[in-house]
Short mmCIF file of C-alpha atoms and ligand atoms in Angstrom, two decimals:
data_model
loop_
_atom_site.label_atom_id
_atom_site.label_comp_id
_atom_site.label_asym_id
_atom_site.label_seq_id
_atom_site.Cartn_x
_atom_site.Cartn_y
_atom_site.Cartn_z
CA UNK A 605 -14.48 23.70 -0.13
CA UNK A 606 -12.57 20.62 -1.23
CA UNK A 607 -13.30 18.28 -3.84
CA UNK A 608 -13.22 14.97 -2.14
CA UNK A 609 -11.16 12.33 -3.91
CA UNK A 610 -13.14 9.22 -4.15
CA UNK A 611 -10.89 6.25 -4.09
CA UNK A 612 -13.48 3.68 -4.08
CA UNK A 613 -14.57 4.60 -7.47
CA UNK A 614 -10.70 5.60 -8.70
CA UNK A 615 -10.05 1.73 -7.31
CA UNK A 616 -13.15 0.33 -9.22
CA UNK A 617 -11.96 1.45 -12.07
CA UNK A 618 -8.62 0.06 -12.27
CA UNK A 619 -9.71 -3.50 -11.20
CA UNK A 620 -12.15 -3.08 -14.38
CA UNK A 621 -9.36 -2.62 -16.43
CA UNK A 622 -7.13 -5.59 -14.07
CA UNK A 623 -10.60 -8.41 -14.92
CA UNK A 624 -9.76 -7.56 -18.33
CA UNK A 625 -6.01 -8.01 -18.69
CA UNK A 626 -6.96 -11.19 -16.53
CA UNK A 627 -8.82 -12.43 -19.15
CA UNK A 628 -6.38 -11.46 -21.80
CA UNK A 629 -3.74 -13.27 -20.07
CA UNK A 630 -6.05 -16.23 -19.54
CA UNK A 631 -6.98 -16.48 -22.87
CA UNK A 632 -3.87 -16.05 -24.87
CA UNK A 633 -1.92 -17.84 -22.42
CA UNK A 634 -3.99 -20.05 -20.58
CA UNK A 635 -2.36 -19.03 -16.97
CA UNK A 636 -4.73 -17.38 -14.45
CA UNK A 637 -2.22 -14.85 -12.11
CA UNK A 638 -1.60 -16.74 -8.83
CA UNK A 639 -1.42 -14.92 -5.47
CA UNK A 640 -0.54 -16.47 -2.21
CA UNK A 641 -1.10 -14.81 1.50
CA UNK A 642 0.50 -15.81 4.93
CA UNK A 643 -1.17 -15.34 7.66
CA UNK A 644 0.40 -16.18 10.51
CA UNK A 645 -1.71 -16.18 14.36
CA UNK A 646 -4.75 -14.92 14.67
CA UNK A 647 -5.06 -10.99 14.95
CA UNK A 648 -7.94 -10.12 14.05
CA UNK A 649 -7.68 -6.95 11.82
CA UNK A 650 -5.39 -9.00 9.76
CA UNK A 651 -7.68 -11.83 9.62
CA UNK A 652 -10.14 -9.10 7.73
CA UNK A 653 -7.55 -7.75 5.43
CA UNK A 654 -6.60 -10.95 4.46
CA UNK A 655 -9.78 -12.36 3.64
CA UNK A 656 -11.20 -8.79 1.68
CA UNK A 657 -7.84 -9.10 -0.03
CA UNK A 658 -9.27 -12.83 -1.22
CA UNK A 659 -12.60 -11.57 -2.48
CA UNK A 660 -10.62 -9.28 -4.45
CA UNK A 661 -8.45 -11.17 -5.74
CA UNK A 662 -12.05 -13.33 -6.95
CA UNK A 663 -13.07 -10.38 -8.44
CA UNK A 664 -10.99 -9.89 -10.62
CA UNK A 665 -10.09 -13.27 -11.60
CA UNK A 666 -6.72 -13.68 -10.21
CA UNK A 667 -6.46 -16.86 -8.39
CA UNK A 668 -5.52 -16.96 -4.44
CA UNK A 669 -4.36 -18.98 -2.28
CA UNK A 670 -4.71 -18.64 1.62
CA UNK A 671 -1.92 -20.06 3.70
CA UNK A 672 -3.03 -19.75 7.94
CA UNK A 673 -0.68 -21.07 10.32
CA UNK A 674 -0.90 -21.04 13.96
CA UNK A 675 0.69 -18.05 16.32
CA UNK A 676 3.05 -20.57 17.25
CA UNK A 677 4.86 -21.69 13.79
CA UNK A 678 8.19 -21.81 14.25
CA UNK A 679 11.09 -19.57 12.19
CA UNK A 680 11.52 -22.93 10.20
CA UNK A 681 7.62 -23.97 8.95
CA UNK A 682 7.45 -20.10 7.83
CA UNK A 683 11.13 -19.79 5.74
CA UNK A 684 9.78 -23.57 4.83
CA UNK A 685 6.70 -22.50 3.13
CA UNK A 686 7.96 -19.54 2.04
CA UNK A 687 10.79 -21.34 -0.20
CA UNK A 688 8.03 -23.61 -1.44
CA UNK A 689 5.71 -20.72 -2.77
CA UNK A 690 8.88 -19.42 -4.52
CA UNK A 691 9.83 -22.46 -6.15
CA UNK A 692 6.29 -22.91 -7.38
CA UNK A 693 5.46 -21.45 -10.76
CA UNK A 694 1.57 -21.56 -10.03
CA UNK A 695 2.15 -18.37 -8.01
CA UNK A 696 3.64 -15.47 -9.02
CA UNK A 697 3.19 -13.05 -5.99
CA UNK A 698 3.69 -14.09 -2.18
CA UNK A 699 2.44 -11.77 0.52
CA UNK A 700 3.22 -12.27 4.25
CA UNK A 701 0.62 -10.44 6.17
CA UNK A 702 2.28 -8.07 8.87
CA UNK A 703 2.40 -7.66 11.97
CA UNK A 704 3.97 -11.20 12.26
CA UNK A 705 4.30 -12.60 16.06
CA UNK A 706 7.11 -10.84 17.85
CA UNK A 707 9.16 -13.80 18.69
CA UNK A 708 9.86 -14.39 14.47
CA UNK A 709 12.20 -11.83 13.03
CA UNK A 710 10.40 -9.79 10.16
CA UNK A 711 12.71 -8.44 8.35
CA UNK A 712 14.41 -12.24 8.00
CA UNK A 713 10.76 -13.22 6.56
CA UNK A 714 10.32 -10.55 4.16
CA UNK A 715 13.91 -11.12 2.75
CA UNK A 716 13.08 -14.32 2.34
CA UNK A 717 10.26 -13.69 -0.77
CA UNK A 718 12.02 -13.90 -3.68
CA UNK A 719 11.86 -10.20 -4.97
CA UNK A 720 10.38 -11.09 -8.16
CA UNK A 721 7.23 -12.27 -6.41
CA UNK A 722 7.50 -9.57 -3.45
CA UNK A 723 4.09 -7.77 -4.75
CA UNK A 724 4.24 -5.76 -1.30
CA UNK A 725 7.68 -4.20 -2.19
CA UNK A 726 9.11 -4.77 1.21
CA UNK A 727 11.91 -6.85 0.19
CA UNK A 728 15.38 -5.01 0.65
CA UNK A 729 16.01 -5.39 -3.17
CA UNK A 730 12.98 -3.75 -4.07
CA UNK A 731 12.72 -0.92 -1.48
CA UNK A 732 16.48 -0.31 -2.86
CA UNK A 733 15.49 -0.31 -6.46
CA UNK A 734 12.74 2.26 -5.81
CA UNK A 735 14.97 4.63 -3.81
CA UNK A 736 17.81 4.18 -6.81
CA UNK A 737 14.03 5.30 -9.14
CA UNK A 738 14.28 1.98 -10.56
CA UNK A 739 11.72 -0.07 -11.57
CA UNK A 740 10.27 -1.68 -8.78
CA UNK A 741 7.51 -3.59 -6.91
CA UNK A 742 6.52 -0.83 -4.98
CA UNK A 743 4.32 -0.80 -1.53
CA UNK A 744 0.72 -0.70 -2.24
CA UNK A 745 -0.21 2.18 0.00
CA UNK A 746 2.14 4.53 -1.56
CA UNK A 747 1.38 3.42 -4.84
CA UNK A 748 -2.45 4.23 -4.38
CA UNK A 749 -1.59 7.71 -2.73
CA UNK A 750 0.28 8.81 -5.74
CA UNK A 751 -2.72 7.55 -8.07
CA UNK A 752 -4.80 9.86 -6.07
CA UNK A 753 -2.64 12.78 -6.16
CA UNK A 754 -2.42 12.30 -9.73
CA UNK A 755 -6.23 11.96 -10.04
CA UNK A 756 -6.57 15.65 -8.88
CA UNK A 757 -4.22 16.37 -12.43
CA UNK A 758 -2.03 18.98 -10.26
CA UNK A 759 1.91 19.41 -11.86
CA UNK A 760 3.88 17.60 -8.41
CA UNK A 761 6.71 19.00 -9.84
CA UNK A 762 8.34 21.49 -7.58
CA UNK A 763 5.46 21.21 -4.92
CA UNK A 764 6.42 21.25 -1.43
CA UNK A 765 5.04 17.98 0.46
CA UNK A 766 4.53 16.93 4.22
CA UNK A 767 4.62 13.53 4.98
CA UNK A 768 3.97 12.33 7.92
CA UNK A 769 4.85 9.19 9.51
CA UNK A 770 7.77 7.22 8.76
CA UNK A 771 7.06 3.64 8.87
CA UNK A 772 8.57 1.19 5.92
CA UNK A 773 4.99 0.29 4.49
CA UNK A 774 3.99 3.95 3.97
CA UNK A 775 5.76 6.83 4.80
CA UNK A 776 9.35 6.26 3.54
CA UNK A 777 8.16 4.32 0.07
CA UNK A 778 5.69 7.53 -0.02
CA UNK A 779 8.63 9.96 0.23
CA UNK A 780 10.82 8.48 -2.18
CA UNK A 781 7.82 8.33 -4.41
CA UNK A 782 6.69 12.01 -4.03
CA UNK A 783 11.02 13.00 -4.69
CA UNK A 784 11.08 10.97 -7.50
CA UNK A 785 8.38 12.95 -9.27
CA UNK A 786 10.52 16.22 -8.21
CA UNK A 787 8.55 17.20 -4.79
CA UNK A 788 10.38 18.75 -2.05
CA UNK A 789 9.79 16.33 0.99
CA UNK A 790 9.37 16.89 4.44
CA UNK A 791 9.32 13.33 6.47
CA UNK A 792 7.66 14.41 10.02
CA UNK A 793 7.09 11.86 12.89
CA UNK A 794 6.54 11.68 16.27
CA UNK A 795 9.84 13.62 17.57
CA UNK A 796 9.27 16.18 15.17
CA UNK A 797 9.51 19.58 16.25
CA UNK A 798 7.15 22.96 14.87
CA UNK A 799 4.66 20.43 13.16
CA UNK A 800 1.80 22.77 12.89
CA UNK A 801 4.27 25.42 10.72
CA UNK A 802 5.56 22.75 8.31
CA UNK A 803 2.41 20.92 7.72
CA UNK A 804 0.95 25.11 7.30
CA UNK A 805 3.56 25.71 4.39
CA UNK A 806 2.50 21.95 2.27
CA UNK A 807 0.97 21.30 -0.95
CA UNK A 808 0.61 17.98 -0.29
CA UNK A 809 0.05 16.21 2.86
CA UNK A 810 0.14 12.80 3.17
CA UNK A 811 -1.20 11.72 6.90
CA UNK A 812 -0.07 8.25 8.05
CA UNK A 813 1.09 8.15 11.74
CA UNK A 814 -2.12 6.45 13.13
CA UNK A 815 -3.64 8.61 16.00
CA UNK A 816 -7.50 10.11 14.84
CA UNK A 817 -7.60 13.31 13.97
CA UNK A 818 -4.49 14.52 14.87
CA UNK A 819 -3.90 17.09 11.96
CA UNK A 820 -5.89 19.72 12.81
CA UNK A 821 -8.10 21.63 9.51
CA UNK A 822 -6.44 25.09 10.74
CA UNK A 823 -2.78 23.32 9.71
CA UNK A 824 -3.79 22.98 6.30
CA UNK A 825 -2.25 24.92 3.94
CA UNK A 826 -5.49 26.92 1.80
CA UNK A 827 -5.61 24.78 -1.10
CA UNK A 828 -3.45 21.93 -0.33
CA UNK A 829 -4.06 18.28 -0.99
CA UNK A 830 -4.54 16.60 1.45
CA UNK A 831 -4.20 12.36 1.82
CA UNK A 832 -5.31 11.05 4.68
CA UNK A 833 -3.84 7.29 5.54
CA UNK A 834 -5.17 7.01 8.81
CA UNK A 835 -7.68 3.84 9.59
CA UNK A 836 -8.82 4.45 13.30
CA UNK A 837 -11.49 2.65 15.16
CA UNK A 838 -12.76 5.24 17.87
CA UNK A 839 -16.45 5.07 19.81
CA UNK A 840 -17.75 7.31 17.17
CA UNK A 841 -16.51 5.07 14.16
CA UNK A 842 -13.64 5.56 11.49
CA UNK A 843 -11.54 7.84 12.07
CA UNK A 844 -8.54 9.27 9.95
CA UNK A 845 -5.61 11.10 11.04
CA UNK A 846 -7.25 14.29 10.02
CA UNK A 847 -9.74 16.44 10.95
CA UNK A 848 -11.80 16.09 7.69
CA UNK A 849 -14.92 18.42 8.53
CA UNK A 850 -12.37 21.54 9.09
CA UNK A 851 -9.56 20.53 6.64
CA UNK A 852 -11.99 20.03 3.65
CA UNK A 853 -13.09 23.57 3.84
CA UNK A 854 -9.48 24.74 3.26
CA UNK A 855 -8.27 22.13 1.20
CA UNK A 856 -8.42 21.58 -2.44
CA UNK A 857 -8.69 18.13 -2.48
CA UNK A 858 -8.67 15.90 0.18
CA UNK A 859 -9.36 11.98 0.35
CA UNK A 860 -12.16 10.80 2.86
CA UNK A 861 -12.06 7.75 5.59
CA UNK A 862 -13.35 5.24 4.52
CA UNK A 863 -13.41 5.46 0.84
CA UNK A 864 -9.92 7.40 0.25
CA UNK A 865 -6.85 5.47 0.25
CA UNK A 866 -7.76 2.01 1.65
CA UNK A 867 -9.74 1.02 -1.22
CA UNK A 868 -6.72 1.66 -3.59
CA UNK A 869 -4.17 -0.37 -1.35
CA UNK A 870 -6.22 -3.63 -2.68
CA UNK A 871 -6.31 -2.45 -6.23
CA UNK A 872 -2.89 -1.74 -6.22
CA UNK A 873 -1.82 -5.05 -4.64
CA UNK A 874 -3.49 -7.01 -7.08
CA UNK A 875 -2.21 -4.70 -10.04
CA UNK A 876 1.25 -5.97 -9.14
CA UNK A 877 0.14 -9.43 -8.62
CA UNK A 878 -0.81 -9.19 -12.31
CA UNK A 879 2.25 -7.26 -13.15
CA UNK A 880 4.52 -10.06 -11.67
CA UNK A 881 2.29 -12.98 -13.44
CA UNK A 882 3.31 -10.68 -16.50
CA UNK A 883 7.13 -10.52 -16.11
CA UNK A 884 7.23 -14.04 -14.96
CA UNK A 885 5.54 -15.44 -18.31
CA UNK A 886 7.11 -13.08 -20.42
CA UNK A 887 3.04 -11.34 -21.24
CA UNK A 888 3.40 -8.09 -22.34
N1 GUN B 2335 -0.24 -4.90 7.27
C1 GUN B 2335 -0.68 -3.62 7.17
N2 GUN B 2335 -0.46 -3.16 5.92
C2 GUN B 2335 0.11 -4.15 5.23
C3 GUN B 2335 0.55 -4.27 3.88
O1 GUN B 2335 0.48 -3.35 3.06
N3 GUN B 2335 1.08 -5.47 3.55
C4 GUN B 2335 1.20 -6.48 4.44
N4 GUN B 2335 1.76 -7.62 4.02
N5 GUN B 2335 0.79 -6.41 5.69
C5 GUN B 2335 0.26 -5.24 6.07
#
């Protein structure tokens, strides 16, 4: 039977360690780390993540700032505000909460943050500098799913990986991540074909396509890790995108929902919040 990763307490940890260096920087320096979220419209999962990513933010003494406009801003207010919070040295990390409406062009937005204050890594500049294994502002998701891999203590190095889903925010950051510490990656998605096989001959899987339960416990490889990303509201609850009850008795480690990775997205969002205050202020 698996040992369950518990990234609640892995997360609680690190923003221990984040209040401190807060403090540090606060009183050495006197400057508190500034974080400002867009939210624009009014979807209502976003609305949550926005406001737990606040009380996080409290937490740990980083100060944020909460910037709601309505579903109908135009392409203008948005690049508008956006140049303002990157001309401002009171913030040091900008984060546009996505999905934006369809009508405004995301990938325009996102270019728009300058990349020194991109703290979700989705800028073009970053995503390129962590692809080229540069150093980077990289995505929060991934960056929590390799702290959990690396809390098991396993060598990654020439481990064979599924990862599945291929969406900007997790699955391709994920990938690079996992080659960059000499994995062999598989990216599967939707069109893939023989999925059952090549999630059967993984290491590592790392779960992120969305639909509850999909990976089934019999396609886990006996001892694998296994990282589920999935956060999916069924009539019975949460829901990941694997079959916990029947993976965890093959797996070696495996990360439940809730309490796996979602709890380290917000840790690691505000670790490079305080990691771009650093760089900005020269705070090492
Ligand atoms: N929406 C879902 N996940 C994310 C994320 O990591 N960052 C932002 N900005 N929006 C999201």
């Amino acid at each position: 039977m698996a040992g369950i990763i518990d990234g609640k307490a892995i997360a609680a940890k690190i923003k221990e360690g984040l209040m401190s260096e807060v403090e540090r920087f606060k009183r050495e320096r006197n400057i508190t780390p500034g974080l400002s979220v867009i939210l624009v419209g009014d979807n209502p999962a976003s609305r949550i993540y926005v406001k737990n990513k606040g009380r996080a933010c409290e937490e740990v003494g980083i100060r944020s700032t909460q910037h709601t406009l309505p579903a109908q801003t135009t392409r203008k207010e948005l690049l508008d505000l956006i140049s303002a919070l990157n001309g401002d040295p009171s913030v040091h990390a900008i984060l546009v909460q996505l999905p934006l409406p369809s009508r405004l062009d995301t990938h325009e937005v996102l270019e728009a943050i300058s990349p020194e204050k991109d703290v979700d890594g989705f800028h073009p500049y970053n995503v390129g500098r962590l692809v080229c294994g540069r150093p980077a502002f990289i995505p929060c998701t991934p960056k929590g799913i390799m702290r959990l891999i690396d809390s098991t203590g396993v060598t990654l190095s020439g481990q064979e990986a599924v990862v599945l889903g291929r969406s900007n925010v997790v699955g391709k950051p994920t990938a690079f991540m996992l080659l960059q510490r000499d994995v062999t990656v598989t990216v599967c998605h939707s069109k893939t074909r023989g999925l059952p096989e090549k999630i059967l001959s993984a290491d590592i899987v790392v779960a992120a396509i969305g639909r509850p339960e999909f990976v089934k416990g019999k396609w886990i490889k006996p001892g694998a890790i296994v990282i589920d990303v999935g956060i999916n509201r069924t009539e019975r609850g949460l829901a990941g995108d694997v079959e916990f009850g029947a993976a965890k008795e093959r797996a070696s480690y495996i990360t439940p929902v809730p309490g796996g990775v979602g709890p380290m997205t917000i840790a690691m969002l505000l670790s490079n919040t305080v990691e771009a205050a650093k760089r900005a202020e020269n705070f090492l």
